XYZ file of C-alpha atoms in Angstrom:
713
model
C -0.349 109.952 -9.198
C 1.126 109.961 -5.684
C -0.632 110.848 -2.473
C -0.761 114.628 -2.706
C -0.236 115.217 -6.406
C -2.541 116.427 -9.125
C -1.620 116.956 -12.742
C -2.323 119.429 -15.487
C -3.997 122.319 -13.682
C -4.472 125.443 -15.801
C -1.072 126.909 -16.613
C 0.861 124.063 -15.009
C 3.764 122.314 -16.726
C 4.132 118.660 -15.788
C 3.457 117.224 -12.364
C 2.656 119.439 -9.442
C 2.265 118.656 -5.759
C -0.610 119.853 -3.598
C -0.448 120.053 0.187
C -3.633 120.950 2.023
C -4.919 121.713 5.500
C -8.357 123.252 5.964
C -8.616 126.557 4.047
C -4.874 126.583 3.256
C -3.047 124.836 0.458
C 0.138 124.983 -1.545
C 0.592 124.008 -5.195
C 4.203 123.674 -6.296
C 6.590 121.872 -8.615
C 8.000 118.488 -7.688
C 11.151 120.239 -6.544
C 9.217 122.449 -4.129
C 9.543 125.678 -6.113
C 6.516 127.852 -6.831
C 6.986 129.241 -10.309
C 5.376 132.484 -11.513
C 2.957 132.636 -14.418
C 1.233 129.380 -13.454
C -1.448 128.180 -11.065
C 1.108 127.410 -8.382
C 1.169 129.292 -5.110
C 0.635 129.433 -1.365
C -3.089 130.014 -0.765
C -5.107 130.901 2.304
C -8.658 132.245 2.599
C -9.083 131.989 -1.195
C -6.121 134.328 -1.739
C -2.755 133.558 -3.319
C -0.317 134.836 -0.720
C 2.785 133.871 -2.719
C 2.933 133.396 -6.480
C 6.714 132.918 -6.555
C 8.935 130.986 -4.147
C 12.117 129.757 -5.803
C 15.206 128.399 -4.085
C 18.620 128.733 -5.728
C 22.110 127.748 -4.581
C 24.946 129.792 -6.073
C 22.339 131.254 -8.429
C 21.548 127.821 -9.868
C 18.283 125.857 -9.467
C 18.171 122.814 -7.212
C 17.755 119.498 -9.049
C 14.716 117.566 -7.747
C 15.334 113.988 -6.623
C 12.224 112.876 -4.740
C 9.017 113.998 -3.059
C 8.235 112.179 0.189
C 4.710 112.948 1.460
C 3.788 111.849 4.973
C 0.528 113.707 5.652
C -1.913 115.762 3.573
C -0.288 118.945 4.915
C 3.350 117.771 4.825
C 5.915 116.689 2.266
C 9.683 116.546 2.111
C 11.313 117.699 -1.136
C 14.755 116.147 -1.619
C 17.152 117.626 -4.153
C 20.790 118.344 -4.837
C 22.786 121.416 -5.723
C 25.192 121.478 -8.630
C 28.707 119.991 -8.310
C 31.192 122.047 -6.299
C 34.153 123.616 -8.107
C 36.514 120.926 -9.358
C 34.077 118.075 -8.677
C 32.051 115.997 -11.124
C 29.290 114.944 -8.742
C 27.228 116.945 -6.293
C 28.107 116.747 -2.612
C 25.433 119.154 -1.340
C 22.051 117.637 -0.482
C 19.103 120.072 -0.218
C 16.048 119.107 1.847
C 12.913 121.278 2.020
C 10.599 120.023 4.768
C 7.300 121.821 4.095
C 4.155 122.123 6.243
C 0.991 123.905 5.095
C -1.666 125.312 7.394
C -2.698 128.911 8.006
C 0.212 129.806 5.736
C 3.434 127.835 5.336
C 6.480 126.632 7.243
C 9.547 125.335 5.433
C 12.558 123.854 7.240
C 15.493 124.206 4.849
C 18.500 121.932 5.368
C 21.770 121.859 3.425
C 23.778 118.688 4.122
C 27.460 118.574 3.197
C 28.499 115.079 2.074
C 32.128 116.039 1.504
C 35.132 116.185 3.810
C 35.707 119.939 3.531
C 33.461 122.912 4.362
C 31.231 124.229 1.598
C 30.747 127.951 1.134
C 27.757 128.965 -0.941
C 25.152 131.651 -1.544
C 21.538 130.614 -0.960
C 18.746 132.790 -2.289
C 14.963 132.597 -2.087
C 13.063 134.619 -4.686
C 9.602 135.730 -3.575
C 6.609 137.287 -5.289
C 2.923 137.881 -4.652
C -0.017 139.024 -6.746
C -2.601 138.785 -3.906
C -4.843 137.160 -6.530
C -8.290 135.761 -5.876
C -8.416 131.982 -6.139
C -10.948 132.013 -8.964
C -8.920 134.499 -10.962
C -6.084 131.980 -10.884
C -8.304 129.000 -11.689
C -9.831 130.777 -14.679
C -6.436 131.972 -15.928
C -7.530 135.617 -15.703
C -5.438 137.004 -12.871
C -5.878 140.712 -12.177
C -2.541 141.497 -10.569
C -2.731 143.899 -7.679
C -0.684 146.874 -8.856
C 0.139 148.076 -5.367
C 1.877 145.009 -3.888
C 4.695 146.344 -1.724
C 7.553 144.249 -0.371
C 9.213 145.882 2.599
C 12.256 144.389 4.371
C 11.365 143.880 8.010
C 13.985 142.485 10.359
C 14.998 139.069 9.068
C 12.159 138.875 6.581
C 9.723 140.677 4.325
C 6.365 142.346 4.752
C 4.279 141.794 1.595
C 1.013 143.713 1.309
C -1.477 144.868 -1.323
C -3.360 147.762 0.258
C -6.108 147.726 -2.381
C -7.012 144.179 -1.369
C -5.911 144.385 2.289
C -4.117 141.069 1.815
C -0.587 139.802 1.850
C 1.899 137.906 4.002
C 4.795 138.357 6.365
C 7.790 136.154 5.598
C 9.999 135.448 8.608
C 13.349 133.646 8.847
C 14.107 131.758 12.050
C 15.923 131.167 14.290
C 16.524 134.721 15.287
C 20.020 135.825 14.405
C 20.201 133.859 11.149
C 22.527 135.690 8.775
C 20.080 136.803 6.082
C 19.758 139.883 3.899
C 16.186 140.858 3.017
C 15.417 142.944 -0.043
C 12.178 143.379 -2.023
C 11.506 139.978 -3.593
C 14.619 138.328 -2.160
C 16.014 136.586 0.906
C 19.793 136.039 0.596
C 21.977 133.864 2.849
C 25.765 133.551 2.940
C 26.275 130.008 4.150
C 29.159 127.830 5.275
C 28.177 124.183 5.684
C 30.675 122.268 7.848
C 32.373 119.165 6.490
C 29.987 116.227 6.902
C 27.668 118.691 8.659
C 24.478 120.650 8.107
C 23.115 124.188 7.875
C 19.477 124.848 8.780
C 16.985 127.701 8.605
C 13.201 127.950 8.796
C 11.050 130.171 6.593
C 7.568 131.048 7.852
C 4.814 132.600 5.732
C 2.139 134.201 7.913
C -1.098 135.294 6.173
C -2.373 138.854 6.308
C -6.117 138.906 5.584
C -8.132 142.119 5.824
C -5.046 143.759 7.250
C -4.692 141.320 10.155
C -1.734 138.963 10.441
C -2.130 135.452 11.828
C 0.631 132.980 12.567
C 1.207 129.859 10.505
C -0.164 126.784 12.265
C 3.234 125.060 12.467
C 5.336 127.494 14.528
C 9.091 127.003 14.362
C 9.509 126.816 18.147
C 6.995 123.943 18.598
C 7.471 120.268 17.865
C 5.511 119.313 14.757
C 3.462 116.695 16.590
C 2.129 119.401 18.931
C 0.883 121.675 16.131
C -2.885 121.951 15.738
C -3.209 120.174 12.371
C -1.015 117.264 13.514
C -2.994 116.834 16.738
C -6.320 117.001 14.900
C -5.241 114.438 12.316
C -3.916 112.086 15.019
C -7.161 112.438 16.951
C -9.220 111.860 13.790
C -7.255 108.704 13.013
C -7.497 107.313 16.551
C -11.215 108.021 17.079
C -12.558 106.440 13.923
C -13.324 102.771 13.466
C -10.522 100.418 12.464
C -11.199 98.564 9.222
C -9.269 95.509 8.089
C -9.980 93.411 5.019
C -8.328 90.419 3.413
C -7.771 92.572 0.311
C -4.696 94.805 0.696
C -5.780 97.072 -2.149
C -9.168 97.697 -0.531
C -7.401 98.406 2.775
C -5.208 101.019 1.088
C -8.162 102.714 -0.605
C -10.071 102.943 2.693
C -6.983 104.260 4.505
C -6.482 106.945 1.891
C -10.159 107.916 2.092
C -9.912 108.415 5.845
C -6.748 110.481 5.509
C -8.113 112.673 2.729
C -11.346 113.397 4.564
C -9.325 114.329 7.627
C -7.342 116.854 5.603
C -10.483 118.466 4.158
C -12.167 119.239 7.475
C -13.048 122.876 8.153
C -13.159 124.415 11.622
C -15.182 127.547 12.293
C -13.101 129.909 14.478
C -16.257 131.724 15.588
C -17.726 128.453 16.900
C -14.710 126.554 18.272
C -16.826 124.006 20.140
C -18.642 122.870 17.004
C -17.482 119.739 15.195
C -15.853 120.400 11.815
C -17.617 120.706 8.484
C -16.079 119.388 5.285
C -14.624 121.256 2.300
C -15.382 120.160 -1.252
C -11.826 119.493 -2.426
C -8.307 120.600 -3.224
C -6.982 122.688 -4.660
C -9.809 124.890 -5.957
C -12.689 124.143 -3.603
C -11.246 124.368 -0.103
C -14.432 125.843 1.280
C -17.890 124.880 2.432
C -20.236 123.753 -0.358
C -23.872 122.966 0.283
C -24.338 119.987 -2.020
C -20.811 118.584 -1.834
C -20.442 118.910 1.930
C -23.874 117.388 2.592
C -23.370 114.385 0.304
C -19.837 113.822 1.583
C -21.040 113.917 5.183
C -23.762 111.391 4.338
C -21.313 108.986 2.686
C -18.814 109.337 5.550
C -21.322 108.464 8.308
C -19.802 105.024 9.048
C -16.483 106.742 9.680
C -17.577 109.823 11.637
C -21.011 111.331 12.194
C -19.582 114.573 13.604
C -18.836 115.782 10.061
C -22.558 115.662 9.321
C -23.426 117.607 12.450
C -20.738 120.232 11.826
C -21.823 120.640 8.206
C -25.506 120.946 9.127
C -24.827 123.539 11.828
C -22.642 125.662 9.576
C -25.188 125.561 6.740
C -28.018 126.342 9.151
C -26.231 129.534 10.221
C -25.987 130.513 6.552
C -29.549 129.553 5.619
C -31.281 132.160 3.499
C -33.446 134.787 5.200
C -34.175 137.294 2.428
C -34.571 137.613 -1.326
C -31.393 138.758 -3.089
C -31.182 138.139 -6.863
C -27.427 138.776 -6.980
C -26.587 135.982 -4.535
C -29.801 134.013 -5.309
C -30.572 133.945 -1.593
C -34.189 133.169 -0.655
C -35.800 132.469 2.727
C -35.104 128.900 3.829
C -32.684 128.136 0.992
C -29.399 126.355 1.729
C -26.379 127.991 0.179
C -24.274 126.575 -2.625
C -20.814 127.936 -1.871
C -18.938 130.057 0.642
C -15.933 132.101 -0.430
C -13.398 134.343 1.344
C -11.537 135.823 -1.616
C -10.955 139.427 -2.603
C -14.273 139.758 -4.435
C -16.820 141.863 -2.534
C -20.194 141.237 -0.931
C -19.363 139.674 2.398
C -21.933 137.482 4.161
C -22.675 137.690 7.903
C -20.618 134.501 8.299
C -17.532 136.276 7.045
C -17.484 135.107 3.455
C -19.197 135.352 0.107
C -22.264 133.112 0.276
C -23.823 132.191 -3.064
C -27.123 130.271 -3.096
C -27.374 129.025 -6.697
C -28.085 125.380 -5.887
C -31.427 123.622 -6.335
C -30.472 120.446 -4.498
C -28.648 121.546 -1.330
C -31.923 122.479 0.374
C -33.635 119.050 0.209
C -30.278 117.339 0.867
C -30.044 119.307 4.135
C -33.320 117.783 5.329
C -32.314 114.319 4.096
C -29.006 114.402 6.010
C -30.685 115.618 9.189
C -33.085 112.675 8.985
C -30.249 110.245 8.289
C -28.237 111.530 11.258
C -31.280 110.892 13.452
C -31.498 107.324 12.135
C -27.922 106.742 13.313
C -29.046 107.659 16.830
C -26.430 110.312 17.530
C -26.590 113.961 18.567
C -30.341 113.646 19.301
C -30.639 117.044 20.998
C -28.599 118.812 18.330
C -30.646 117.177 15.571
C -33.870 118.369 17.156
C -32.415 121.877 17.508
C -31.886 121.915 13.743
C -35.443 120.827 12.984
C -36.717 124.433 12.560
C -34.080 124.868 9.848
C -35.382 121.718 8.157
C -38.885 123.155 8.276
C -37.616 126.412 6.780
C -35.957 124.377 4.009
C -39.216 122.547 3.282
C -40.919 125.928 3.301
C -38.557 127.078 0.560
C -39.398 123.952 -1.457
C -43.113 124.593 -1.124
C -42.855 128.333 -1.743
C -40.497 128.270 -4.704
C -41.404 124.910 -6.257
C -43.896 124.853 -9.126
C -47.655 124.396 -8.804
C -47.220 120.742 -9.834
C -44.972 120.135 -6.824
C -41.782 119.864 -8.881
C -38.767 121.940 -7.900
C -37.090 123.828 -10.751
C -34.175 126.190 -11.169
C -33.374 129.233 -13.293
C -30.654 131.676 -12.422
C -31.780 135.100 -11.249
C -29.142 137.175 -13.110
C -26.448 136.584 -15.697
C -23.917 136.238 -12.847
C -25.415 132.976 -11.618
C -24.798 129.368 -12.587
C -26.830 128.343 -15.627
C -27.263 124.784 -14.323
C -27.791 124.437 -10.600
C -27.810 120.697 -9.996
C -24.638 118.721 -9.438
C -23.966 118.649 -13.200
C -23.512 122.393 -13.203
C -21.566 122.877 -16.442
C -23.309 125.194 -18.887
C -23.887 122.135 -21.141
C -24.438 119.608 -18.362
C -28.124 118.904 -19.168
C -28.827 117.899 -22.767
C -31.393 116.126 -24.912
C -30.569 112.844 -26.650
C -29.681 114.720 -29.851
C -27.174 116.893 -27.958
C -29.285 120.057 -27.732
C -28.821 121.973 -24.487
C -31.935 122.105 -22.306
C -33.314 125.534 -21.473
C -34.483 126.541 -17.994
C -36.430 126.552 -15.858
C -35.411 122.915 -15.444
C -36.829 120.292 -13.088
C -34.060 117.711 -12.586
C -34.932 114.068 -12.017
C -32.645 113.535 -9.023
C -33.825 116.730 -7.336
C -37.378 115.415 -7.253
C -35.970 112.293 -5.595
C -34.211 114.408 -2.980
C -37.418 116.359 -2.318
C -39.347 113.095 -1.971
C -36.786 111.737 0.514
C -36.755 115.034 2.443
C -40.504 114.797 3.054
C -40.133 111.169 4.143
C -37.400 112.203 6.597
C -39.587 114.950 8.059
C -42.457 112.478 8.400
C -40.187 110.272 10.523
C -39.541 113.177 12.898
C -43.257 113.873 13.146
C -43.994 110.189 13.767
C -41.479 110.122 16.645
C -42.987 113.280 18.194
C -46.563 112.053 17.842
C -47.350 114.897 15.433
C -49.883 113.047 13.297
C -50.923 116.087 11.244
C -47.366 116.902 10.107
C -46.656 113.234 9.476
C -49.732 112.889 7.294
C -49.009 116.116 5.400
C -45.402 115.102 4.653
C -46.401 111.629 3.509
C -49.106 113.028 1.263
C -46.621 115.434 -0.319
C -44.090 112.641 -0.771
C -46.726 110.473 -2.442
C -47.779 113.313 -4.716
C -44.185 114.062 -5.786
C -43.551 110.391 -6.461
C -46.697 110.095 -8.572
C -45.893 113.190 -10.660
C -42.295 112.091 -11.098
C -43.169 108.599 -12.308
C -45.814 109.960 -14.638
C -43.904 112.835 -16.263
C -40.264 111.729 -16.212
C -40.727 108.151 -17.416
C -40.001 107.574 -21.106
C -42.055 104.463 -21.874
C -40.641 103.921 -25.351
C -37.070 103.912 -24.009
C -37.379 102.321 -20.596
C -35.604 104.981 -18.566
C -36.238 108.281 -16.803
C -35.576 111.647 -18.419
C -32.782 113.788 -17.031
C -35.415 116.416 -16.281
C -38.138 118.597 -17.713
C -37.190 121.745 -19.625
C -38.767 125.176 -19.474
C -41.678 124.132 -21.655
C -42.298 120.946 -19.686
C -40.758 118.612 -22.287
C -38.885 115.556 -20.970
C -35.139 116.004 -21.461
C -34.579 112.594 -23.009
C -30.817 112.273 -22.511
C -29.738 108.977 -20.933
C -27.620 109.786 -17.908
C -26.650 108.733 -14.418
C -29.194 111.013 -12.724
C -31.771 108.245 -12.449
C -29.319 106.252 -10.312
C -29.779 108.938 -7.650
C -33.517 108.393 -8.012
C -33.026 104.732 -7.103
C -31.013 105.832 -4.068
C -33.805 108.094 -2.807
C -36.526 105.482 -3.393
C -38.722 107.572 -5.689
C -38.577 105.023 -8.543
C -41.640 102.773 -8.915
C -40.693 99.148 -8.262
C -41.917 97.917 -11.644
C -39.569 100.352 -13.421
C -36.454 99.636 -11.401
C -35.346 96.661 -13.529
C -35.100 98.548 -16.855
C -33.398 101.439 -15.042
C -30.801 99.069 -13.623
C -30.352 97.458 -17.035
C -29.697 100.813 -18.696
C -27.285 101.938 -15.967
C -25.207 98.764 -16.299
C -25.353 98.632 -20.107
C -22.191 99.138 -22.193
C -23.481 102.630 -23.018
C -23.289 103.636 -19.373
C -20.929 101.295 -17.469
C -17.289 101.624 -18.500
C -16.047 98.731 -16.380
C -14.736 101.282 -13.867
C -17.849 103.364 -13.206
C -21.061 104.858 -14.579
C -20.773 107.534 -17.251
C -22.554 110.775 -16.515
C -24.006 110.562 -20.039
C -24.428 107.475 -22.196
C -22.089 106.926 -25.130
C -25.103 106.833 -27.486
C -26.093 110.434 -26.726
C -25.441 113.361 -29.053
C -23.442 115.354 -26.478
C -21.338 112.384 -25.356
C -17.658 113.161 -24.861
C -15.666 110.905 -22.514
C -13.203 113.761 -21.903
C -15.892 116.286 -20.903
C -16.667 117.416 -17.385
C -20.270 116.176 -17.196
C -21.131 114.615 -20.576
C -19.576 111.184 -20.454
C -16.941 111.272 -17.714
C -17.079 109.063 -14.608
C -17.529 110.690 -11.182
C -16.819 108.237 -8.336
C -19.345 109.771 -5.938
C -22.025 109.541 -8.625
C -21.229 105.870 -9.244
C -21.162 105.114 -5.500
C -24.649 106.613 -5.142
C -25.810 104.552 -8.133
C -24.386 101.417 -6.470
C -26.301 102.205 -3.274
C -29.478 102.717 -5.290
C -29.027 99.416 -7.131
C -28.444 97.573 -3.852
C -31.492 99.130 -2.203
C -33.750 97.846 -4.999
C -32.277 94.341 -4.785
C -29.918 94.454 -7.775
C -27.095 92.929 -5.770
C -24.994 91.564 -8.628
C -25.113 94.872 -10.472
C -24.118 96.800 -7.356
C -21.230 94.406 -6.750
C -19.927 94.795 -10.320
C -20.032 98.555 -10.035
C -18.325 98.550 -6.626
C -15.535 96.294 -7.873
C -15.034 98.527 -10.919
C -14.667 101.655 -8.781
C -12.302 99.970 -6.338
C -10.205 98.695 -9.247
C -10.067 102.257 -10.592
C -8.919 103.541 -7.200
C -6.117 101.005 -7.033
C -5.030 101.790 -10.603
C -4.902 105.479 -9.638
C -2.589 104.958 -6.663
C -5.185 104.200 -4.004
C -7.160 107.410 -4.373
C -10.290 108.169 -6.377
C -10.106 111.625 -7.999
C -13.011 114.003 -8.488
C -13.615 112.431 -11.913
C -11.840 110.552 -14.682
C -12.483 110.132 -18.385
C -15.297 107.870 -19.495
C -13.378 105.611 -21.865
C -14.292 101.942 -21.759
C -12.096 99.638 -19.716
C -11.571 97.427 -22.757
C -10.065 100.368 -24.653
C -7.444 101.425 -22.105
C -5.878 99.217 -19.437
C -6.087 101.977 -16.808
C -8.532 104.823 -16.102
C -7.588 107.927 -18.084
C -7.250 110.921 -15.710
C -9.274 114.069 -16.286
C -6.748 116.928 -16.579
C -8.162 119.388 -14.053
C -9.685 116.928 -11.590
C -9.443 117.907 -7.924
C -7.510 115.504 -5.724
C -8.123 115.025 -2.862
C -11.809 115.705 -3.404
C -14.335 115.203 -0.630
C -17.138 113.153 -2.115
C -14.672 111.094 -4.156
C -12.779 110.371 -0.919
C -16.035 109.358 0.780
C -17.162 107.131 -2.123
C -15.229 103.984 -0.977
C -16.772 104.323 2.492
C -20.229 104.525 0.919
C -19.406 101.461 -1.180
C -18.392 99.593 1.970
C -21.702 100.476 3.613
C -23.607 99.356 0.505
C -21.773 96.020 0.363
C -22.398 95.467 4.074
C -26.020 96.500 3.541
C -25.584 98.388 6.799
C -28.655 100.414 7.765
C -29.171 101.663 11.317
C -32.630 102.767 12.359
C -32.032 103.465 16.006
C -35.337 105.283 16.744
C -37.138 102.128 15.587
C -34.781 99.908 17.615
C -33.312 98.117 14.576
C -30.091 97.784 12.645
C -29.742 95.850 9.419
C -26.452 94.148 8.525
C -26.653 91.696 5.609
C -23.269 91.661 3.810
C -23.126 90.909 0.100
C -19.417 91.067 -0.693
C -18.309 90.141 -4.190
C -15.740 87.420 -4.648
C -12.211 88.679 -4.254
C -12.771 91.196 -1.457
C -12.643 88.424 1.143
C -13.267 88.871 4.846
C -13.674 92.157 6.688
C -13.533 93.310 10.280
C -14.640 96.711 11.556
C -13.793 97.604 15.149
C -15.384 100.547 16.931
C -18.067 101.645 14.460
C -19.948 104.463 16.267
C -23.698 103.910 16.577
C -25.978 105.654 19.102
C -23.216 106.174 21.646
C -22.024 102.575 21.341
C -19.163 101.027 19.385
C -19.940 98.071 17.153
C -17.594 95.352 15.981
C -18.618 93.773 12.672
C -16.886 90.739 11.207
C -17.959 89.122 7.969
C -18.049 85.357 7.619
C -18.923 82.861 4.896
C -16.864 84.695 2.280
C -18.472 88.040 3.076
C -22.078 86.804 2.896
C -22.944 86.919 6.593
C -21.672 88.758 9.647
C -21.353 88.681 13.412
C -22.062 91.943 15.214
C -21.156 92.715 18.818
C -21.525 95.804 20.995
C -25.098 96.676 20.013
C -26.763 99.444 22.043
C -29.364 98.284 24.537
C -32.776 97.735 22.989
C -31.508 97.565 19.398
C -32.311 94.448 17.382
C -29.950 93.084 14.746
C -31.630 92.001 11.500
C -29.538 89.895 9.157
C -31.396 90.660 5.943
C -31.694 93.674 3.644
C -33.687 96.624 4.933
C -37.145 97.228 3.448
C -37.855 100.629 1.852
C -37.567 103.230 4.595
C -40.608 105.092 3.251
C -42.809 102.341 4.683
C -41.999 103.002 8.352
C -44.796 105.469 9.030
C -47.370 103.335 7.279
C -46.863 100.219 9.371
């Protein structure tokens, strides 16, 4: 799979190419055409602006030769027209230089490789169904019956009045000889001998009746366009990472680039740092859980993503009870949408709150951002939102202190943790668990959220709040270790079902519990053993569900597949409990998978064992690029460095534990508390030199103790 390609989306035939920039993306064939009746299209604001965009020369298709991607939003499609009359070989090269952002710009070039002028007819077929993104994804498109295509100057005005959405297609430069008719742009072209003919096609979105210009205007140099400037700035501001392993370097480079392409800017708050979208092509929007976890994992690269994500989620935090959207006071939303479906939120989109874990993760990330020593004033400004989130946990959690979920209507998600398939939580015999369900990892997040709030209280000298948060954390930990532990099996249940029974499936969830620190120390060893057993570890990553379970299917979404972000969190949990060798094996497996998959980790891949197939088997509808998969290698790097800043306490831990084969590493300009650190590993990646520490911060060259102990010392 190349840099901006994903395969096998619903309705697709063969390879397709995805270009993405913020809330805009384009899915097309490898020749650049967008073919009707499939999932291809030009999308913006969760709406398919164009469902058909097909280039023909003399009424014949262009033969694809190569796709040359150079940025997440840009690719060049190189092809050739058919042979000219009397010739055996083609002499007409066709180049489509495409840029996506706020619509689409395509620079079309015909290059004549012969010694006489070429006369030809060039046509571009166009169509739109103004479909909602999720209609397309589900394969149940409700075509707008009132889409009108009106010739307008040198282009077309496409609009569905019933949905108030469409696009204006413009041909530039002005004066280009083009005939516009409904569904068609036609050019009569003469290409000089050994010369070229050029034209630019712009697709400007019309959303809620208002037209906006594509972000790559034809009269501006590409490098001056907003997306190009933002990506260049993102690349230059972040730390430079160099390793002795070229494959690792490539994976980290791709991660940085993908995260840059998935950033979301809020036009109503232009001074705010960006948030992060969940992934392309289907989730180019703000997600509570995904955006929070991605921001956490990306902290060594850029802490502004965390701040932007927290601020955006704080503005959307629940204030009322609404069963249809599952909004409740203090709750952090699950997903924000801008499609044609109704029910707009005050933030300008459809906010749905059916997530049980986003709320504690919000508090966890706020605490982690404080530990990195950045944005101190902004972090404190968000503290009331953290308190409101903890209020939701206390108000809507059960009397035993455990937080459960059950959808409020039949429109909501049945499962509301990260394994949110309808069959994502099962017993060992394969039976589907019934809600209300208390998930294991969610209790870990709640535990860590209370610890984070206790740290704030400790810093402010608020002894009463500190004591209350620590007592609640202790109580949650005690209940969790008593009720979720399966003593006869040596692992933690996935959760408790509606009747309070342990859901005894063996899954990756308990790896998240290691990461949050809720696992009792005397139970960590059997947990680690189960996670790294052949039932769970494929050689590339941790299966979501063990191969010995009744519901196991390595080709399923959540019942035996491997999710890179999940495995990266498990690796961090193993490292934090001192299982260094296990964490190293897992990290190497994931990095090997990334290299086998072209340098990029997808959203998920099939859970077949490495001994069975020489390469990871792709999951057909996996998103790529996908945010928390892109951030997973950065989280692995942090885990292997055992990098843990604790700026309010005046400490930073760096105790590298690199596995053999990754070699030396140098990081230049790692942002910490307003300073820029340089870290260079020595002794084969087992020790490090660190320069540029902030004043008053002590470097500790050993693993960090459990962070939950800080307030008790």
